[in-house]
Amino acid sequence: MPITNQQVTDHAFLQPLYADAYFPDHVLDKGRAILLNLCERIEAEKPADLPALYVLTEAATEQFNVLEAEFVAAGSEIETVAREEIGEDFWFVATAYGFSDADVEELIAARDW
């Protein structure tokens, strides 16, 4: 299902991380895919409230938890800069879909990075 939200289609997910050689592009591509998949799920499932949104973001966060091993294998990790950027992109997604009152910490509460 193609994403229809123009804000999302115009957004460059994880862009500052792509600009930093410490973060391997092939792993960032997987992180970007997780975020885009989250957007597709939001558009398909149309969560009615924050708790429903948090269920979707929890699943995406758990995918980033798995992706952490790929960062490490590539000589990188989800450290402070990456954590902040990923969190900001989760918040961007929430606000792009009308959840401006979402708590960024709750959006990524399941993280272990």
Short mmCIF file of C-alpha atoms in Angstrom, two decimals:
data_model
loop_
_atom_site.label_atom_id
_atom_site.label_comp_id
_atom_site.label_asym_id
_atom_site.label_seq_id
_atom_site.Cartn_x
_atom_site.Cartn_y
_atom_site.Cartn_z
CA MET A 1 0.00 0.00 0.00
CA PRO A 2 1.62 3.29 -1.04
CA ILE A 3 1.83 6.02 1.58
CA THR A 4 -0.59 8.85 0.89
CA ASN A 5 0.46 11.34 3.59
CA GLN A 6 2.37 14.07 1.72
CA GLN A 7 4.33 15.12 4.82
CA VAL A 8 5.64 11.58 5.12
CA THR A 9 6.47 11.13 1.45
CA ASP A 10 8.42 14.40 1.53
CA HIS A 11 10.32 13.53 4.73
CA ALA A 12 13.91 12.23 4.65
CA PHE A 13 13.93 9.72 7.49
CA LEU A 14 17.17 9.38 9.48
CA GLN A 15 18.85 11.94 7.23
CA PRO A 16 21.43 13.21 9.76
CA LEU A 17 22.54 9.62 10.35
CA TYR A 18 23.07 9.03 6.64
CA ALA A 19 25.40 12.05 6.67
CA ASP A 20 27.58 10.41 9.35
CA ALA A 21 29.91 7.63 8.14
CA TYR A 22 29.69 5.96 11.58
CA PHE A 23 26.22 4.70 10.66
CA PRO A 24 26.25 2.20 7.76
CA ASP A 25 23.78 3.08 5.01
CA HIS A 26 22.64 -0.52 4.50
CA VAL A 27 21.54 -0.72 8.14
CA LEU A 28 20.00 2.76 8.05
CA ASP A 29 18.03 1.66 4.99
CA LYS A 30 16.46 -1.05 7.16
CA GLY A 31 15.65 1.52 9.85
CA ARG A 32 14.07 3.78 7.25
CA ALA A 33 12.01 0.80 6.02
CA ILE A 34 10.79 0.18 9.59
CA LEU A 35 9.59 3.79 9.82
CA LEU A 36 7.91 3.66 6.41
CA ASN A 37 6.24 0.38 7.34
CA LEU A 38 4.96 2.08 10.49
CA CYS A 39 3.42 4.80 8.33
CA GLU A 40 1.81 2.18 6.09
CA ARG A 41 0.33 0.44 9.15
CA ILE A 42 -1.01 3.73 10.52
CA GLU A 43 -2.68 4.48 7.19
CA ALA A 44 -4.10 0.96 6.93
CA GLU A 45 -5.22 0.51 10.54
CA LYS A 46 -6.15 4.15 11.29
CA PRO A 47 -5.55 4.09 15.06
CA ALA A 48 -8.36 5.96 16.80
CA ASP A 49 -6.38 7.14 19.82
CA LEU A 50 -2.95 7.28 21.41
CA PRO A 51 -3.10 3.80 22.98
CA ALA A 52 -3.82 2.32 19.54
CA LEU A 53 -0.95 4.32 18.04
CA TYR A 54 1.39 3.18 20.81
CA VAL A 55 0.65 -0.46 19.92
CA LEU A 56 1.90 0.23 16.39
CA THR A 57 4.96 2.20 17.52
CA GLU A 58 5.84 -0.52 20.04
CA ALA A 59 6.02 -3.07 17.22
CA ALA A 60 8.24 -0.73 15.18
CA THR A 61 10.45 -0.04 18.20
CA GLU A 62 10.91 -3.76 18.72
CA GLN A 63 12.07 -4.02 15.10
CA PHE A 64 14.71 -1.38 15.89
CA ASN A 65 15.70 -3.47 18.93
CA VAL A 66 16.46 -6.35 16.56
CA LEU A 67 18.23 -4.00 14.15
CA GLU A 68 20.66 -2.95 16.91
CA ALA A 69 22.55 -6.22 16.37
CA GLU A 70 23.09 -5.31 12.71
CA PHE A 71 24.47 -1.92 13.72
CA VAL A 72 26.91 -3.64 16.09
CA ALA A 73 27.92 -6.21 13.47
CA ALA A 74 28.71 -3.32 11.12
CA GLY A 75 30.91 -1.60 13.73
CA SER A 76 28.28 0.90 14.84
CA GLU A 77 25.50 1.08 17.41
CA ILE A 78 22.31 2.93 18.24
CA GLU A 79 23.99 5.43 20.55
CA THR A 80 22.90 8.87 21.75
CA VAL A 81 22.82 10.64 18.38
CA ALA A 82 21.00 7.76 16.69
CA ARG A 83 18.62 7.35 19.62
CA GLU A 84 17.66 11.01 19.42
CA GLU A 85 17.19 10.93 15.65
CA ILE A 86 15.12 7.75 15.70
CA GLY A 87 12.97 9.19 18.49
CA GLU A 88 12.47 12.41 16.54
CA ASP A 89 11.37 10.46 13.48
CA PHE A 90 8.86 8.46 15.55
CA TRP A 91 7.50 11.77 16.85
CA PHE A 92 7.42 13.17 13.31
CA VAL A 93 5.33 10.18 12.21
CA ALA A 94 2.92 10.62 15.13
CA THR A 95 2.41 14.31 14.42
CA ALA A 96 2.12 13.77 10.66
CA TYR A 97 -0.86 11.54 11.38
CA GLY A 98 -2.53 13.95 13.79
CA PHE A 99 -1.17 12.70 17.11
CA SER A 100 0.62 15.90 18.15
CA ASP A 101 -0.06 15.08 21.80
CA ALA A 102 1.95 11.85 21.58
CA ASP A 103 4.71 11.42 24.15
CA VAL A 104 7.98 10.66 22.35
CA GLU A 105 9.16 8.50 25.26
CA GLU A 106 5.96 6.47 25.09
CA LEU A 107 6.31 6.11 21.32
CA ILE A 108 9.63 4.31 21.79
CA ALA A 109 9.06 2.93 25.30
CA ALA A 110 9.90 -0.63 24.22
CA ARG A 111 13.43 0.34 23.14
CA ASP A 112 16.48 -1.33 24.56
CA TRP A 113 18.92 1.03 22.83
#
